[in-house]
Coordinates of N, CA and C in Angstrom, one line a residue:
M27 N 12.7 -15.3 -1.7 CA 13.1 -14.4 -0.8 C 14.5 -14.9 -0.1
F28 N 14.6 -16.2 0.1 CA 15.9 -16.7 0.6 C 17.0 -16.3 -0.3
F29 N 16.7 -16.5 -1.7 CA 17.8 -16.3 -2.6 C 18.3 -14.8 -2.8
Q30 N 17.5 -13.9 -2.3 CA 17.7 -12.5 -2.4 C 18.8 -12.2 -1.4
A31 N 18.6 -12.9 -0.2 CA 19.6 -12.7 0.9 C 20.9 -13.5 0.6
D32 N 20.8 -14.7 0.1 CA 22.1 -15.5 -0.2 C 21.7 -16.5 -1.3
S33 N 21.9 -16.3 -2.5 CA 21.6 -17.1 -3.6 C 22.3 -18.5 -3.6
R34 N 23.4 -18.6 -2.8 CA 24.2 -19.8 -2.6 C 23.9 -20.7 -1.5
N35 N 23.0 -20.2 -0.6 CA 22.7 -20.9 0.6 C 22.1 -22.4 0.3
F36 N 22.9 -23.4 0.7 CA 22.5 -24.8 0.3 C 21.3 -25.2 1.1
H37 N 21.0 -24.7 2.3 CA 19.8 -25.0 3.0 C 18.5 -24.5 2.2
A38 N 18.7 -23.3 1.6 CA 17.6 -22.7 0.9 C 17.3 -23.5 -0.3
W39 N 18.5 -24.1 -1.0 CA 18.3 -24.9 -2.2 C 17.7 -26.2 -1.9
Q40 N 18.1 -26.8 -0.8 CA 17.5 -28.0 -0.3 C 16.1 -27.9 -0.1
Y41 N 15.7 -26.8 0.6 CA 14.2 -26.5 0.9 C 13.5 -26.3 -0.3
R42 N 14.1 -25.6 -1.4 CA 13.5 -25.5 -2.7 C 13.3 -26.8 -3.4
R43 N 14.3 -27.7 -3.3 CA 14.1 -29.0 -4.0 C 12.9 -29.7 -3.3
F44 N 12.9 -29.6 -1.9 CA 11.8 -30.3 -1.2 C 10.4 -29.8 -1.6
I45 N 10.3 -28.5 -1.6 CA 9.0 -27.8 -2.0 C 8.6 -28.2 -3.5
I46 N 9.6 -28.2 -4.3 CA 9.3 -28.6 -5.7 C 8.8 -30.1 -5.8
Q47 N 9.5 -30.9 -5.0 CA 9.2 -32.4 -5.1 C 7.8 -32.5 -4.6
C48 N 7.3 -31.8 -3.5 CA 6.0 -32.0 -3.0 C 5.0 -31.4 -4.0
Y49 N 5.3 -30.4 -4.7 CA 4.4 -29.8 -5.6 C 4.4 -30.7 -6.8
K50 N 5.4 -31.3 -7.3 CA 5.3 -32.3 -8.4 C 4.4 -33.5 -8.0
E51 N 4.6 -34.0 -6.8 CA 3.7 -35.0 -6.3 C 2.3 -34.7 -6.4
S52 N 1.9 -33.5 -6.3 CA 0.5 -33.1 -6.4 C -0.1 -33.0 -7.7
L53 N 0.9 -33.1 -8.6 CA 0.5 -32.9 -10.1 C 0.1 -34.2 -10.7
S54 N -0.9 -34.4 -11.5 CA -1.3 -35.7 -12.1 C -0.8 -36.0 -13.4
S55 N -0.4 -34.8 -14.2 CA 0.1 -35.0 -15.5 C 1.6 -35.0 -15.5
D56 N 2.2 -36.0 -16.2 CA 3.6 -36.2 -16.3 C 4.2 -34.9 -17.1
D57 N 3.4 -34.5 -18.0 CA 3.9 -33.1 -18.7 C 4.0 -31.9 -17.8
A58 N 3.1 -31.9 -16.8 CA 3.2 -30.8 -15.9 C 4.4 -30.9 -15.0
K59 N 4.7 -32.2 -14.6 CA 6.0 -32.5 -13.8 C 7.3 -32.2 -14.5
I60 N 7.2 -32.5 -15.9 CA 8.2 -32.2 -16.8 C 8.6 -30.7 -16.9
Q61 N 7.4 -30.0 -17.1 CA 7.4 -28.6 -17.1 C 8.1 -28.0 -15.9
V62 N 7.8 -28.5 -14.7 CA 8.4 -28.0 -13.5 C 9.9 -28.2 -13.5
D63 N 10.3 -29.4 -13.9 CA 11.8 -29.7 -14.1 C 12.5 -28.7 -15.0
W64 N 11.8 -28.4 -16.2 CA 12.3 -27.5 -17.1 C 12.5 -26.1 -16.5
D65 N 11.4 -25.6 -15.8 CA 11.4 -24.4 -15.3 C 12.6 -24.2 -14.2
E66 N 12.8 -25.3 -13.4 CA 13.9 -25.3 -12.4 C 15.3 -25.3 -13.1
F67 N 15.4 -26.0 -14.3 CA 16.6 -26.0 -15.0 C 17.0 -24.4 -15.5
K68 N 15.8 -23.9 -16.0 CA 16.1 -22.5 -16.3 C 16.4 -21.6 -15.2
F69 N 15.8 -21.8 -14.0 CA 16.2 -21.2 -12.9 C 17.6 -21.3 -12.5
T70 N 18.1 -22.5 -12.6 CA 19.5 -22.7 -12.3 C 20.5 -21.9 -13.3
T71 N 20.1 -21.8 -14.6 CA 20.7 -21.1 -15.5 C 20.7 -19.6 -15.1
K72 N 19.6 -19.1 -14.7 CA 19.5 -17.7 -14.2 C 20.5 -17.4 -13.1
M73 N 20.4 -18.4 -12.1 CA 21.3 -18.2 -10.9 C 22.7 -18.3 -11.1
I74 N 23.0 -19.2 -12.0 CA 24.6 -19.3 -12.4 C 24.9 -18.1 -13.2
N75 N 24.1 -17.5 -14.0 CA 24.5 -16.3 -14.8 C 24.7 -15.2 -13.8
K76 N 23.9 -15.2 -12.8 CA 24.1 -14.1 -11.7 C 25.4 -14.2 -11.0
D77 N 25.7 -15.4 -10.7 CA 26.9 -15.8 -9.8 C 27.4 -17.2 -10.1
I78 N 28.5 -17.2 -10.9 CA 29.0 -18.5 -11.3 C 29.7 -19.3 -10.1
S79 N 29.8 -18.7 -8.9 CA 30.3 -19.4 -7.7 C 29.1 -20.1 -7.0
N80 N 28.0 -20.2 -7.5 CA 26.9 -20.8 -6.8 C 26.8 -22.2 -7.0
Y81 N 27.6 -22.9 -6.1 CA 27.8 -24.4 -6.1 C 26.4 -25.1 -6.0
S82 N 25.5 -24.5 -5.3 CA 24.1 -25.1 -5.0 C 23.4 -25.1 -6.4
A83 N 23.5 -24.1 -7.2 CA 22.9 -24.0 -8.4 C 23.5 -25.0 -9.4
W84 N 24.7 -25.1 -9.4 CA 25.4 -26.1 -10.3 C 25.0 -27.5 -9.9
H85 N 24.9 -27.7 -8.6 CA 24.6 -29.1 -8.1 C 23.0 -29.4 -8.5
N86 N 22.3 -28.4 -8.3 CA 20.8 -28.6 -8.7 C 20.7 -28.9 -10.2
R87 N 21.5 -28.2 -11.0 CA 21.5 -28.4 -12.4 C 21.8 -29.7 -12.8
S88 N 22.8 -30.3 -12.0 CA 23.3 -31.6 -12.4 C 22.3 -32.7 -12.2
K89 N 21.3 -32.5 -11.2 CA 20.3 -33.4 -11.0 C 19.2 -33.2 -11.9
L90 N 19.0 -32.1 -12.4 CA 17.9 -31.8 -13.4 C 18.1 -32.3 -14.8
I91 N 19.5 -32.2 -15.1 CA 19.8 -32.6 -16.5 C 19.5 -34.0 -16.9
E92 N 19.9 -34.9 -15.9 CA 19.4 -36.3 -16.2 C 18.0 -36.6 -16.3
K93 N 17.2 -36.0 -15.4 CA 15.7 -36.0 -15.5 C 15.1 -35.5 -16.9
L94 N 15.8 -34.4 -17.4 CA 15.3 -33.8 -18.6 C 15.8 -34.6 -19.8
F95 N 16.9 -35.4 -19.7 CA 17.2 -36.2 -20.8 C 16.4 -37.5 -20.8
I96 N 16.1 -38.0 -19.7 CA 15.2 -39.2 -19.6 C 13.7 -38.8 -20.1
S97 N 13.3 -37.6 -19.7 CA 11.9 -37.4 -20.1 C 11.7 -36.8 -21.5
S98 N 12.8 -36.3 -22.1 CA 12.8 -35.7 -23.5 C 11.5 -34.8 -23.6
P99 N 11.6 -33.7 -22.9 CA 10.4 -32.8 -22.8 C 9.9 -32.3 -24.1
D100 N 8.6 -32.4 -24.4 CA 8.0 -31.9 -25.6 C 7.3 -30.6 -25.3
L101 N 8.2 -29.7 -24.9 CA 7.7 -28.4 -24.4 C 8.0 -27.3 -25.5
K102 N 7.4 -26.2 -25.3 CA 7.6 -25.1 -26.3 C 8.3 -23.9 -25.4
D103 N 9.4 -23.6 -26.0 CA 10.2 -22.5 -25.3 C 10.9 -21.8 -26.4
D104 N 10.6 -20.7 -26.8 CA 11.2 -20.0 -28.1 C 12.7 -19.9 -27.9
N105 N 13.3 -20.4 -28.9 CA 14.8 -20.3 -29.1 C 15.6 -20.8 -28.0
D106 N 15.1 -21.8 -27.3 CA 16.0 -22.3 -26.2 C 16.7 -23.6 -26.7
V107 N 18.0 -23.5 -26.9 CA 18.7 -24.5 -27.5 C 18.9 -25.7 -26.7
Y108 N 18.8 -25.4 -25.3 CA 18.9 -26.6 -24.4 C 17.7 -27.6 -24.6
L109 N 16.6 -26.9 -24.7 CA 15.4 -27.8 -24.9 C 15.4 -28.6 -26.0
Q110 N 16.0 -28.1 -27.2 CA 16.3 -28.9 -28.4 C 17.2 -30.1 -28.1
F111 N 18.1 -29.9 -27.3 CA 19.2 -31.0 -26.9 C 18.4 -32.1 -26.1
F112 N 17.7 -31.6 -25.2 CA 16.9 -32.6 -24.4 C 15.9 -33.4 -25.1
N113 N 15.3 -32.7 -26.1 CA 14.2 -33.4 -26.9 C 14.9 -34.4 -27.9
A114 N 16.0 -34.1 -28.4 CA 16.7 -34.8 -29.3 C 17.6 -35.9 -28.6
K115 N 17.7 -35.9 -27.3 CA 18.5 -36.7 -26.4 C 20.0 -36.6 -27.0
D116 N 20.4 -35.3 -27.4 CA 21.7 -35.2 -28.0 C 22.7 -34.7 -26.8
K117 N 23.3 -35.7 -26.3 CA 24.3 -35.4 -25.2 C 25.4 -34.7 -25.7
L118 N 25.9 -34.9 -27.0 CA 27.1 -34.3 -27.4 C 27.0 -32.8 -27.5
K119 N 25.8 -32.4 -28.2 CA 25.7 -31.0 -28.3 C 25.4 -30.4 -27.0
F120 N 24.7 -31.0 -26.1 CA 24.5 -30.5 -24.8 C 25.9 -30.3 -24.1
L121 N 26.7 -31.3 -24.2 CA 28.0 -31.2 -23.5 C 28.8 -30.0 -24.1
R122 N 28.8 -29.8 -25.4 CA 29.5 -28.8 -26.0 C 29.0 -27.4 -25.5
K123 N 27.7 -27.3 -25.4 CA 27.1 -26.1 -24.9 C 27.5 -25.8 -23.4
E124 N 27.5 -26.8 -22.6 CA 27.8 -26.6 -21.1 C 29.3 -26.4 -21.0
L125 N 30.1 -27.0 -21.9 CA 31.5 -26.7 -21.8 C 31.9 -25.3 -22.2
D126 N 31.1 -24.7 -23.0 CA 31.2 -23.2 -23.4 C 30.8 -22.3 -22.1
L127 N 29.8 -22.8 -21.5 CA 29.5 -22.1 -20.1 C 30.6 -22.3 -19.1
I128 N 31.0 -23.5 -19.0 CA 32.1 -23.7 -18.0 C 33.3 -22.9 -18.4
K129 N 33.7 -22.9 -19.5 CA 34.9 -22.2 -19.9 C 34.8 -20.7 -19.6
T130 N 33.7 -20.2 -19.9 CA 33.4 -18.7 -19.4 C 33.6 -18.6 -17.9
A131 N 33.0 -19.6 -17.2 CA 33.0 -19.6 -15.8 C 34.4 -19.7 -15.2
F132 N 35.2 -20.6 -15.8 CA 36.5 -20.9 -15.1 C 37.6 -19.7 -15.6
Y133 N 37.2 -19.1 -16.7 CA 38.1 -17.8 -17.0 C 37.7 -16.6 -16.2
T134 N 36.4 -16.5 -15.8 CA 35.9 -15.6 -14.8 C 36.5 -15.7 -13.4
D135 N 36.5 -16.9 -12.9 CA 37.0 -17.1 -11.5 C 37.7 -18.5 -11.5
P136 N 38.9 -18.5 -11.8 CA 39.6 -19.8 -11.9 C 39.9 -20.6 -10.6
D137 N 39.7 -19.9 -9.4 CA 39.7 -20.4 -8.1 C 38.4 -20.9 -7.6
D138 N 37.4 -20.8 -8.3 CA 36.0 -21.3 -7.8 C 35.9 -22.8 -8.0
S139 N 35.8 -23.4 -7.0 CA 35.7 -24.9 -7.0 C 34.4 -25.4 -7.6
S140 N 33.4 -24.6 -7.5 CA 32.0 -25.3 -8.0 C 32.1 -25.4 -9.4
V141 N 32.8 -24.6 -10.2 CA 32.8 -24.8 -11.6 C 33.7 -26.0 -12.0
W142 N 34.7 -26.2 -11.3 CA 35.6 -27.3 -11.5 C 34.9 -28.7 -11.1
I143 N 34.3 -28.7 -10.0 CA 33.4 -29.9 -9.7 C 32.5 -30.3 -10.6
Y144 N 31.8 -29.3 -11.1 CA 30.7 -29.5 -12.3 C 31.4 -30.0 -13.5
L145 N 32.4 -29.5 -13.8 CA 33.2 -29.8 -15.0 C 33.6 -31.3 -14.9
K146 N 34.0 -31.6 -13.9 CA 34.4 -33.1 -13.5 C 33.2 -34.0 -13.8
W147 N 32.1 -33.6 -13.2 CA 30.8 -34.3 -13.3 C 30.4 -34.5 -14.7
L148 N 30.6 -33.4 -15.5 CA 30.1 -33.4 -17.0 C 31.0 -34.6 -17.7
F149 N 32.0 -34.9 -17.3 CA 32.8 -35.8 -18.0 C 32.7 -37.2 -17.5
G150 N 31.6 -37.4 -16.6 CA 31.4 -38.7 -16.0 C 30.7 -39.6 -16.9
D151 N 30.5 -40.8 -16.6 CA 29.9 -41.9 -17.3 C 28.6 -41.5 -17.9
Y152 N 27.8 -40.7 -17.2 CA 26.5 -40.4 -17.8 C 26.4 -39.8 -19.3
Y153 N 27.4 -39.0 -19.5 CA 27.6 -38.5 -20.9 C 28.5 -39.3 -21.8
T154 N 29.6 -39.7 -21.2 CA 30.6 -40.2 -22.2 C 30.4 -41.7 -22.5
K155 N 29.6 -42.4 -21.8 CA 29.2 -43.8 -22.2 C 28.4 -43.9 -23.4
D156 N 27.6 -42.8 -23.7 CA 26.8 -42.7 -24.9 C 27.5 -42.1 -26.1
L157 N 28.7 -41.5 -25.9 CA 29.4 -40.9 -27.0 C 30.4 -41.7 -27.7
P158 N 30.6 -41.5 -29.0 CA 31.8 -42.4 -29.6 C 33.0 -41.9 -28.9
K159 N 33.9 -42.8 -28.8 CA 35.2 -42.6 -28.1 C 36.0 -41.4 -28.7
N160 N 35.9 -41.3 -30.0 CA 36.7 -40.3 -30.6 C 36.1 -38.8 -30.4
E161 N 34.7 -38.8 -30.2 CA 34.1 -37.5 -29.8 C 34.5 -37.1 -28.4
S162 N 34.4 -38.2 -27.5 CA 34.8 -37.9 -26.0 C 36.2 -37.5 -26.0
R163 N 37.1 -38.2 -26.7 CA 38.5 -37.7 -26.6 C 38.6 -36.3 -27.2
K164 N 38.0 -36.0 -28.3 CA 38.2 -34.6 -28.8 C 37.7 -33.5 -27.8
L165 N 36.5 -33.8 -27.2 CA 36.1 -32.8 -26.2 C 37.0 -32.8 -25.0
L166 N 37.5 -33.9 -24.6 CA 38.4 -33.9 -23.4 C 39.8 -33.1 -23.8
E167 N 40.2 -33.4 -24.9 CA 41.5 -32.8 -25.5 C 41.4 -31.4 -25.5
D168 N 40.2 -30.9 -26.1 CA 40.0 -29.5 -26.2 C 39.8 -28.8 -24.9
T169 N 39.2 -29.5 -24.0 CA 39.0 -29.0 -22.6 C 40.4 -28.9 -21.8
I170 N 41.2 -29.9 -22.1 CA 42.5 -29.9 -21.5 C 43.3 -28.7 -22.0
K171 N 43.2 -28.6 -23.2 CA 44.0 -27.5 -23.9 C 43.5 -26.1 -23.3
D172 N 42.2 -25.9 -23.2 CA 41.6 -24.7 -22.5 C 42.2 -24.5 -21.1
I173 N 42.3 -25.6 -20.3 CA 42.8 -25.6 -19.0 C 44.3 -25.2 -18.9
D174 N 44.9 -25.8 -19.9 CA 46.4 -25.5 -20.0 C 46.6 -24.1 -20.2
E175 N 45.8 -23.6 -21.3 CA 45.8 -22.1 -21.6 C 45.6 -21.2 -20.3
L176 N 44.5 -21.6 -19.6 CA 44.1 -20.8 -18.4 C 45.3 -20.9 -17.4
N177 N 45.9 -22.0 -17.2 CA 47.0 -22.2 -16.3 C 48.2 -21.3 -16.6
E178 N 48.5 -21.2 -17.9 CA 49.6 -20.4 -18.3 C 49.3 -19.0 -18.0
L179 N 48.1 -18.5 -18.3 CA 47.6 -17.0 -17.9 C 47.7 -16.8 -16.4
E180 N 47.3 -17.8 -15.7 CA 47.4 -17.7 -14.2 C 48.8 -17.6 -13.7
T181 N 49.8 -18.5 -14.3 CA 51.1 -18.4 -14.0 C 51.7 -17.0 -14.3
E182 N 51.5 -16.5 -15.5 CA 52.0 -15.3 -16.0 C 51.5 -14.2 -15.0
D183 N 50.2 -14.2 -14.6 CA 49.6 -13.1 -13.8 C 50.0 -13.2 -12.3
N184 N 50.2 -14.5 -11.7 CA 50.3 -14.7 -10.3 C 51.6 -15.3 -10.0
G185 N 52.4 -15.8 -10.9 CA 53.7 -16.3 -10.6 C 53.6 -17.8 -10.2
F186 N 52.4 -18.4 -10.2 CA 52.2 -19.9 -9.8 C 51.1 -20.4 -10.5
D187 N 51.1 -21.8 -10.5 CA 50.0 -22.6 -11.2 C 48.8 -22.5 -10.4
N188 N 47.6 -22.6 -11.2 CA 46.4 -22.7 -10.5 C 46.1 -24.1 -10.1
Q189 N 45.7 -24.2 -8.7 CA 45.6 -25.6 -8.2 C 44.4 -26.4 -8.9
W190 N 43.5 -25.8 -9.4 CA 42.4 -26.4 -10.0 C 42.7 -26.9 -11.4
C191 N 43.6 -26.0 -12.1 CA 44.0 -26.5 -13.4 C 44.8 -27.8 -13.3
L192 N 45.7 -27.7 -12.3 CA 46.5 -28.9 -12.1 C 45.8 -30.2 -11.6
K193 N 44.8 -30.0 -10.7 CA 44.0 -31.2 -10.2 C 43.2 -31.7 -11.4
I194 N 42.4 -30.8 -12.0 CA 41.4 -31.3 -13.0 C 42.0 -31.4 -14.3
G195 N 42.9 -30.6 -14.6 CA 43.4 -30.7 -16.1 C 44.4 -31.8 -16.3
R196 N 45.0 -32.2 -15.4 CA 46.0 -33.3 -15.7 C 45.8 -34.6 -15.0
K197 N 45.9 -34.7 -13.7 CA 46.0 -36.0 -13.0 C 44.7 -36.8 -13.3
E198 N 43.6 -36.1 -13.1 CA 42.2 -36.9 -13.1 C 42.1 -37.3 -14.6
W199 N 42.3 -36.4 -15.6 CA 41.8 -36.6 -16.9 C 42.7 -37.4 -17.7
L200 N 44.1 -37.3 -17.4 CA 45.0 -38.2 -18.2 C 44.6 -39.6 -18.0
L201 N 44.1 -40.0 -16.8 CA 43.7 -41.4 -16.5 C 42.5 -41.7 -17.4
Y202 N 41.6 -40.7 -17.5 CA 40.4 -40.8 -18.3 C 40.8 -41.1 -19.8
V203 N 41.8 -40.4 -20.4 CA 42.1 -40.4 -21.7 C 42.7 -41.9 -21.9
I204 N 43.5 -42.3 -20.9 CA 44.0 -43.7 -21.1 C 42.9 -44.7 -21.2
N205 N 41.8 -44.4 -20.4 CA 40.7 -45.4 -20.4 C 40.0 -45.3 -21.7
L206 N 39.9 -44.0 -22.3 CA 39.4 -44.0 -23.6 C 40.1 -44.7 -24.7
S207 N 41.4 -44.8 -24.5 CA 42.2 -45.5 -25.5 C 42.1 -47.0 -25.5
S208 N 41.6 -47.6 -24.3 CA 41.6 -48.9 -24.3 C 40.3 -49.5 -24.8

């Protein structure tokens, strides 16, 4: 009901997390708890697909991803590629899939901060520490190329650079690339 009125309301999302946590504490089976996390992940996907500007959904998603990689849920969900990534603990394939989602999102609304903040989180240590440096570098270079392309389009359309393309695409990540080189 809260989400019908405002699907981005962070108070409603916080309350949802509280209720979910209380519910999970009442469950005796670890499998049932994992199922709840999986269902919540699918819910974030649904909410993001409805509105990519839903920072609260992106944030909740970031919290669930780590839980699902740790638990490696042995669940059945027809044709869900994300579940396959979690089961196999395949962070590289997961990251590629999320980057496709992010790319769609930042081309849809390049000024939406929630997408850019989530993108920055995706390139954090949680993912990259387990990836071979050459894979991390390739993903990063491809992402920077996409961001540069987006910024060129924004400049052509609006006459000025996109602030998020400049913040995330260059300054932050050039330092990261240097770190990968060492």
